[in-house]
Coordinates of C-alpha atoms in Angstrom, one line a residue:
X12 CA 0.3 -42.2 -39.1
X13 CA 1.9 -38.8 -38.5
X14 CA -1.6 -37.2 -38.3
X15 CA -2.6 -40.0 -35.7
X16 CA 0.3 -39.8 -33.8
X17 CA 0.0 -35.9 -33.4
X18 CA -3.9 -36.0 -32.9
X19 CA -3.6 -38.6 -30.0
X20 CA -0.4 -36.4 -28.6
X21 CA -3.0 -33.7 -28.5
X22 CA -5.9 -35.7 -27.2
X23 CA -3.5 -36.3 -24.7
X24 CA -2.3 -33.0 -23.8
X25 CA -6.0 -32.0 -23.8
X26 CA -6.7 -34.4 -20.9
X27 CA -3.8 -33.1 -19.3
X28 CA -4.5 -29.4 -19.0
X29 CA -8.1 -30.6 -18.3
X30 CA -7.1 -32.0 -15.3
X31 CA -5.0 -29.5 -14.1
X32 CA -7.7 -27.3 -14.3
X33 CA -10.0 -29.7 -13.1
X34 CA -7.5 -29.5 -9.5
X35 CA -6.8 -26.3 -9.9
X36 CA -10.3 -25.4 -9.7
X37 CA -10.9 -27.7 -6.3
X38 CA -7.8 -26.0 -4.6
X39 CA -9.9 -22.7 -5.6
X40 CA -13.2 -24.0 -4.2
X41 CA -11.7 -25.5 -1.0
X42 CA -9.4 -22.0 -0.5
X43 CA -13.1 -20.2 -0.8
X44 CA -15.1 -22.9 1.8
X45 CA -11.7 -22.1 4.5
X46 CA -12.8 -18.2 3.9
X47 CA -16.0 -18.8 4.4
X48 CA -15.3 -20.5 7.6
X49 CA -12.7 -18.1 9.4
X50 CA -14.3 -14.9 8.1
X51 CA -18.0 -16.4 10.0
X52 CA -18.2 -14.4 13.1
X53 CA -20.6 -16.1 16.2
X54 CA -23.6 -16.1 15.6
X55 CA -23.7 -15.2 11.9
X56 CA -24.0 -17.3 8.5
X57 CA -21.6 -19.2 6.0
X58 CA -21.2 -16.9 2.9
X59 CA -21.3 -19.4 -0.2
X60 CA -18.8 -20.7 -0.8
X61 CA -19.1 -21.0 -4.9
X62 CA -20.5 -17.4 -5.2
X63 CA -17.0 -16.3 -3.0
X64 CA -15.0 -18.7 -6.1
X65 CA -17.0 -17.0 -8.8
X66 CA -16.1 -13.7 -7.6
X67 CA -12.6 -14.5 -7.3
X68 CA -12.3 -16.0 -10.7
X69 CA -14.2 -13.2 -12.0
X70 CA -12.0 -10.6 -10.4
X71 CA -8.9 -12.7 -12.1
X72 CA -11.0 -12.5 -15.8
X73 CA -10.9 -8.8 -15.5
X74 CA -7.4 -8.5 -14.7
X75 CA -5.0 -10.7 -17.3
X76 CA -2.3 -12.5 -15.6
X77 CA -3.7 -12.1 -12.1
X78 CA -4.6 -15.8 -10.6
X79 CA -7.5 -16.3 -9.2
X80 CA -6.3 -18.0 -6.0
X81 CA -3.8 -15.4 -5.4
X82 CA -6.8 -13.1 -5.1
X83 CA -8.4 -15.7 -2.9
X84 CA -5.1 -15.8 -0.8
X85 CA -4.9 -11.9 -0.8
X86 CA -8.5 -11.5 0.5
X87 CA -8.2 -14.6 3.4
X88 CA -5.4 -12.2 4.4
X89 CA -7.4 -8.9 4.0
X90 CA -9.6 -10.6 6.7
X91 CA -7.2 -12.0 8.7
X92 CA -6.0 -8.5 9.5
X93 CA -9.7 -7.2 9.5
X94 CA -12.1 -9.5 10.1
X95 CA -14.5 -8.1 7.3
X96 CA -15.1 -10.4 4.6
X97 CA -18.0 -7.9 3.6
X98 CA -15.7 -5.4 2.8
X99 CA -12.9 -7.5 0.8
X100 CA -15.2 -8.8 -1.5
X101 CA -16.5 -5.7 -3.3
X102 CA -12.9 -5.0 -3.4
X103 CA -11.3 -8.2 -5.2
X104 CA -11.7 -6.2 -8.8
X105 CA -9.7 -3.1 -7.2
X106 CA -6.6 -5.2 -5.6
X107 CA -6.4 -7.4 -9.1
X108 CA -6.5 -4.2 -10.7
X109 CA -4.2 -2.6 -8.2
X110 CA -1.8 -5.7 -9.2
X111 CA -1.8 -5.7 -13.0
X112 CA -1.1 -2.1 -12.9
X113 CA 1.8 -1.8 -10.4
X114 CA 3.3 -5.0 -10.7
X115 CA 2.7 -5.4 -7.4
X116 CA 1.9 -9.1 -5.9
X117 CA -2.0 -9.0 -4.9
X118 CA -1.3 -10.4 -2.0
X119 CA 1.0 -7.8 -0.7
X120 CA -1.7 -5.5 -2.3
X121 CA -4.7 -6.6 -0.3
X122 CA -2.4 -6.7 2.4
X123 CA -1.5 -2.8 2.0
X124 CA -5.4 -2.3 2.0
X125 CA -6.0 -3.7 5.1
X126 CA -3.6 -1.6 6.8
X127 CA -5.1 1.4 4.6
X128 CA -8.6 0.2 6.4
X129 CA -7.6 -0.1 9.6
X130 CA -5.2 2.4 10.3
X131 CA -6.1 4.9 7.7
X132 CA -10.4 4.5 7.5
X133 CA -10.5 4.2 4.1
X134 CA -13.7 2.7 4.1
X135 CA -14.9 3.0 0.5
X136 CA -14.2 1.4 -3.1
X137 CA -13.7 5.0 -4.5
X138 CA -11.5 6.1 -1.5
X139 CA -9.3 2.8 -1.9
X140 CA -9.0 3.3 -5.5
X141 CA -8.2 6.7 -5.0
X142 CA -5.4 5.8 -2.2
X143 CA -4.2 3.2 -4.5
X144 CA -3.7 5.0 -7.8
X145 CA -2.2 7.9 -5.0
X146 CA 0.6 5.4 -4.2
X147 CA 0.9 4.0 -7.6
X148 CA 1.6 7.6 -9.3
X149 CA 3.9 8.2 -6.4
X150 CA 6.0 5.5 -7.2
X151 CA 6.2 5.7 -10.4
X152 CA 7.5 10.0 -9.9
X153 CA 9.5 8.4 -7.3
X154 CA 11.9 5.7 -6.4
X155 CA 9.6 3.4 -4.0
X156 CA 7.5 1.1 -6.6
X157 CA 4.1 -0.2 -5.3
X158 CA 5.4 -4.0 -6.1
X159 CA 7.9 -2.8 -3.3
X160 CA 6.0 -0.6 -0.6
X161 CA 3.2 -3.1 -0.5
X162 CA 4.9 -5.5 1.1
X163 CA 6.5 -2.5 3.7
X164 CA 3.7 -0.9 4.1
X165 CA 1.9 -2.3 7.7
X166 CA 5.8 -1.3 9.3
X167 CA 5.4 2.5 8.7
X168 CA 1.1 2.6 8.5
X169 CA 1.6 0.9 12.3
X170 CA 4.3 3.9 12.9
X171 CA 2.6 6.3 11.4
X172 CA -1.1 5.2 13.2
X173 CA 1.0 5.7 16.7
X174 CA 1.8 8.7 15.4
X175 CA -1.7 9.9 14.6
X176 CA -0.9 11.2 11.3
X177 CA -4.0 12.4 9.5
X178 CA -6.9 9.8 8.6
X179 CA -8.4 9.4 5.3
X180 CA -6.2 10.1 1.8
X181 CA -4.2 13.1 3.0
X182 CA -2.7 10.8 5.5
X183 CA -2.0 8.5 3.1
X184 CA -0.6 10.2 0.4
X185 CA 1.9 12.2 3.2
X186 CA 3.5 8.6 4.4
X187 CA 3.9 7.9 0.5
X188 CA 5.2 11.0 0.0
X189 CA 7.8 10.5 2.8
X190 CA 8.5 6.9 1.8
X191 CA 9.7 8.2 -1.5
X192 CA 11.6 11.0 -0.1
X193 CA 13.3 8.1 2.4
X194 CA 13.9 5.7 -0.8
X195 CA 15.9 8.3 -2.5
X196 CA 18.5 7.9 0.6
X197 CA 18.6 4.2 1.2
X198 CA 19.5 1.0 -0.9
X199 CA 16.3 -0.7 -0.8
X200 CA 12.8 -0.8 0.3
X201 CA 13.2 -2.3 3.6
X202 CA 16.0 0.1 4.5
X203 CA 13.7 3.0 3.6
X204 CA 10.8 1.8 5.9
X205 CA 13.0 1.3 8.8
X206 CA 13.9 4.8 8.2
X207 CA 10.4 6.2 8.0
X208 CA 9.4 4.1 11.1
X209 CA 12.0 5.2 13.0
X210 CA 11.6 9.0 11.5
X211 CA 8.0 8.3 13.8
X212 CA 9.6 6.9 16.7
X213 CA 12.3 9.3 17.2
X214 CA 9.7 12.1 16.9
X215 CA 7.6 10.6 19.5
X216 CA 10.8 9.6 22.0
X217 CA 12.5 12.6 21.4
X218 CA 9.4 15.5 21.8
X219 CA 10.0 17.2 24.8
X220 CA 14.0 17.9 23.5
X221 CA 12.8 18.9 20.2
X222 CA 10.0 21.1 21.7
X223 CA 12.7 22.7 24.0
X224 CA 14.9 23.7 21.1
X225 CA 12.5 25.9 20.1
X226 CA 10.1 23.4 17.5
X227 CA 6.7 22.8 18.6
X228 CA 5.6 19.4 18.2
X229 CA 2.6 19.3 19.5
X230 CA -0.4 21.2 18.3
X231 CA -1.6 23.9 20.5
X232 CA -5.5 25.0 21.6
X233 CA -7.2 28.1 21.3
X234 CA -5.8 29.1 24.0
X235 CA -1.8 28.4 23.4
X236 CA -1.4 25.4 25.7
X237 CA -0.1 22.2 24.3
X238 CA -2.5 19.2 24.0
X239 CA -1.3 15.7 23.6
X240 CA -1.9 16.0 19.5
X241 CA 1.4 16.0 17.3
X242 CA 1.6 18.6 14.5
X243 CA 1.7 17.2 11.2
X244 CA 5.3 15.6 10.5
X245 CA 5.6 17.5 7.7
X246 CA 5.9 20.6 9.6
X247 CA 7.6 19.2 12.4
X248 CA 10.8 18.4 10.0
X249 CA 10.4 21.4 8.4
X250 CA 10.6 23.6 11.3
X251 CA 13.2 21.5 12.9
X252 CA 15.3 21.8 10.3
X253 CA 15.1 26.2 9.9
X254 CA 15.5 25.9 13.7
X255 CA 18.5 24.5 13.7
X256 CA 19.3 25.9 10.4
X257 CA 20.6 22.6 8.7
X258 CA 23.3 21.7 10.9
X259 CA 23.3 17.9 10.6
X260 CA 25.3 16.8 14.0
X261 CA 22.1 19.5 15.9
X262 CA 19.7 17.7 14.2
X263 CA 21.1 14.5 15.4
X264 CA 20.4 15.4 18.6
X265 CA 17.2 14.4 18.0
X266 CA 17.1 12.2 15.1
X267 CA 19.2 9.3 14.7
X268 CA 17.9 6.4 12.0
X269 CA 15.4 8.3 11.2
X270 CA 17.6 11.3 9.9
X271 CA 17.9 8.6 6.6
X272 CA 14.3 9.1 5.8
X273 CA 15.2 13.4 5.9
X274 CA 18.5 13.8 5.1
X275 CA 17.7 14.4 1.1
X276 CA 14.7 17.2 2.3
X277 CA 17.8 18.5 4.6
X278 CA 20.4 18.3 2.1
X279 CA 18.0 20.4 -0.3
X280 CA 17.7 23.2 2.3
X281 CA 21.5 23.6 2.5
X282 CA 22.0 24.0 -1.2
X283 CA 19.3 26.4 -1.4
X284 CA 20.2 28.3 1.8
X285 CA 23.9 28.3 0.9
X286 CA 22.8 29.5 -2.6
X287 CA 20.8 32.3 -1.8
X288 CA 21.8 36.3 -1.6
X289 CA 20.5 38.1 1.7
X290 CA 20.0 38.3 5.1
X291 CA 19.7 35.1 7.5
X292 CA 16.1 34.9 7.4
X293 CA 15.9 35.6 3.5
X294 CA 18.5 32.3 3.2
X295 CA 16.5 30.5 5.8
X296 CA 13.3 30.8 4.1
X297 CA 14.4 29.8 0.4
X298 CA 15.8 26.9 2.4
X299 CA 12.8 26.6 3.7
X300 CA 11.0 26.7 0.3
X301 CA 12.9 24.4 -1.1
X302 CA 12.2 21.4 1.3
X303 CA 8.1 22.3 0.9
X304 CA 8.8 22.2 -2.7
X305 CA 10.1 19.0 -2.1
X306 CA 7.6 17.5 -0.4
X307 CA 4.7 18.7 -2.3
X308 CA 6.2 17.2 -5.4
X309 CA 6.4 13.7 -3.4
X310 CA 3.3 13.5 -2.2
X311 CA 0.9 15.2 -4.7
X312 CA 2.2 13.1 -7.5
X313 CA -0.8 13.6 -10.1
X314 CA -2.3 10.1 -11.4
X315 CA -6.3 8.4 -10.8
X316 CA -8.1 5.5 -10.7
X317 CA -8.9 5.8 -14.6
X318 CA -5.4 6.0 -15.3
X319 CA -4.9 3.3 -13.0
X320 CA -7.0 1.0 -15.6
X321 CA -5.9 2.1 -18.6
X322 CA -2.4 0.6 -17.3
X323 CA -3.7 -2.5 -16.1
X324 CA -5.5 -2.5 -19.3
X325 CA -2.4 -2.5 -21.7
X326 CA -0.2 -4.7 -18.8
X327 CA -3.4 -7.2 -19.8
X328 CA -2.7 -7.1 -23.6
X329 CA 0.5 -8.9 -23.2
X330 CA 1.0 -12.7 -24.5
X331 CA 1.7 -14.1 -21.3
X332 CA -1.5 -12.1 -19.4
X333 CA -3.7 -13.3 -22.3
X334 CA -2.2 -16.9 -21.8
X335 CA -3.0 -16.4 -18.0
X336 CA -6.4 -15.7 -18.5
X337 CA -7.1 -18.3 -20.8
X338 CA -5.8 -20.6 -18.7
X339 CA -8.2 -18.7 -15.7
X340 CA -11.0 -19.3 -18.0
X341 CA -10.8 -23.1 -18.4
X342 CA -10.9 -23.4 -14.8
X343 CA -13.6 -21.2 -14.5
X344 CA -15.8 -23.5 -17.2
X345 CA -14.5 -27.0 -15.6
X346 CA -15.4 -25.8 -12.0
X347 CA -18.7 -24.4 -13.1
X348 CA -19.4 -28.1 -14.1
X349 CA -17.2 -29.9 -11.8
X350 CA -18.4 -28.0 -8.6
X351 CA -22.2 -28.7 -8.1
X352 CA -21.2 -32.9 -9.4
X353 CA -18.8 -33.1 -6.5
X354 CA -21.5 -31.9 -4.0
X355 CA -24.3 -33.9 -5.0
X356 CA -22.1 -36.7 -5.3
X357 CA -21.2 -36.0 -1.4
X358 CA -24.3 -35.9 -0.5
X359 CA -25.4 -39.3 -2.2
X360 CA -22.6 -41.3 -0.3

């Protein structure tokens, strides 16, 4: 009777999970027929919606204890921002990858590559691998966490885009360089962007005092007149900084919130300026050294792609992942099944 009772409780439980999967699976199939829809431009055709499902849950498969409709929600909002479905989908494996290997939500990850698209041009799967792993490895020599900065990251790309910091991976590594810098001063990742956004807009604001302190923020031609072009920031705070040789109430002349996102590079030029034997210039340039030492070590934080998967690869070996993609598998198999039923039962009523 015992064996009875357990093998109907089972039976039972069987139906159960099937059916959860079973609506799991619609909710999957509908999210990818609403992408199909809003990602169709005039004019053009409906990408299928079942192949767009399939590569979702395929993208969850490769990456235990990523859900397949938070892909799906992470790549509607890739193209919200965008408008190009064709270049999300190659990407779904990278940003479930992305996820597993950070921590990061993928939502807030395919978020952060649409703002790495747009305001960045990284066009590419290699180049937003590359920028990915770039921030990843950052974070982890850092204090600012990918599962944190994604969420952050359209407030200081937008800043940094006004700016017209550098395109491509140099430009993107710099921002998470100085984001890391910033976090190291601040409680929290919010606090740190605000900083770093309004390290951007102070810049911009406050040019023509800084340029008439003696800093040159703008870029000059061949000729030695200014053109519209900032320097790269990197210099500018440098160069500020020996200008004014450290003094915190100068430099908040020009910088008010956004002396939170320097203030560590700063206070690191003191110590080693105050520390050093010699002359003013001699003390001014290990002061100097000492804040590009700095920043080099934020932003050039070693770590690829590969070692990128070989993290999401053990993050995908524990129990709860492997439940996770068991459970992404069943859904998978009943919606294989369940999908083309429902539409030829659709088109018979």
């Amino acid at each position: 009777a015992d064996v009875g009772r357990a093998g109907a409780g089972l039976g039972i439980g069987a139906r159960v999970a099937g059916g959860g999967a079973a609506r799991d699976g619609r909710r999957l199939q509908g999210a990818a027929n609403r992408l199909r829809s809003s990602a169709r431009g005039a004019g053009e055709g409906f990408a299928n919606a079942t192949t767009l499902r399939r590569e979702f849950e395929a993208a969850a498969l490769g990456a235990p204890g990523v859900k397949a409709a938070d892909i799906a929600e992470g790549i509607q909002g890739f193209v919200s921002k965008t408008g190009r479905l064709d270049i999300a989908r190659p990407m779904a494996g990278t940003f479930a990858t992305t996820a597993l290997a950070s921590g990061a939500d993928v939502k807030d990850v395919a978020n952060a590559a649409a703002d790495l698209f747009e305001k960045f041009d990284i066009k590419s799967i290699e180049d937003m691998q590359a920028a990915m792993a770039g921030l990843t490895y950052q974070g982890k020599r850092g204090a600012f966490e990918l599962k944190d900065a994604a969420s952050q990251y359209g407030r200081i790309a937008a800043a940094a885009s006004v700016f017209g910091m550098d395109k491509g991976l140099k430009g993107v590594r710099t921002l998470g360089g100085l984001t890391q810098i910033a976090r190291t001063a601040k409680g929290g990742p919010e606090q740190a962007a605000t900083a770093v956004e309004a390290l951007f807009r102070e810049v911009i604001q406050k040019s023509g005092k800084i340029e008439a302190s003696g800093t040159q923020v703008f870029k000059r031609d061949a000729k030695g007149r200014k053109t519209s072009q900032f320097r790269d920031i990197t210099d500018i705070i440098v160069d500020m900084t020996a200008k004014q040789k450290g003094d915190l109430p100068k430099l908040q002349h020009f910088l008010m919130e956004g002396m939170a996102a320097v203030s560590p590079l700063i206070g690191k030029f003191n110590k080693a300026r105050e520390g050093t034997v010699g002359n003013e210039t001699e003390r001014t340039a290990a002061g100097v050294r000492a804040m590009r030492d700095a920043l080099e070590s934020a932003i050039d934080a070693p770590g690829d792609w590969a070692e990128m998967q070989r993290d999401a690869a053990r993050a995908g070996e524990d129990a709860s992942a492997q439940l996770d993609r068991a459970w992404e598998e069943a859904k998978a198999t009943i919606a294989a099944d369940m999908v083309p039923a429902l539409s030829s039962l659709a088109k018979n009523v």
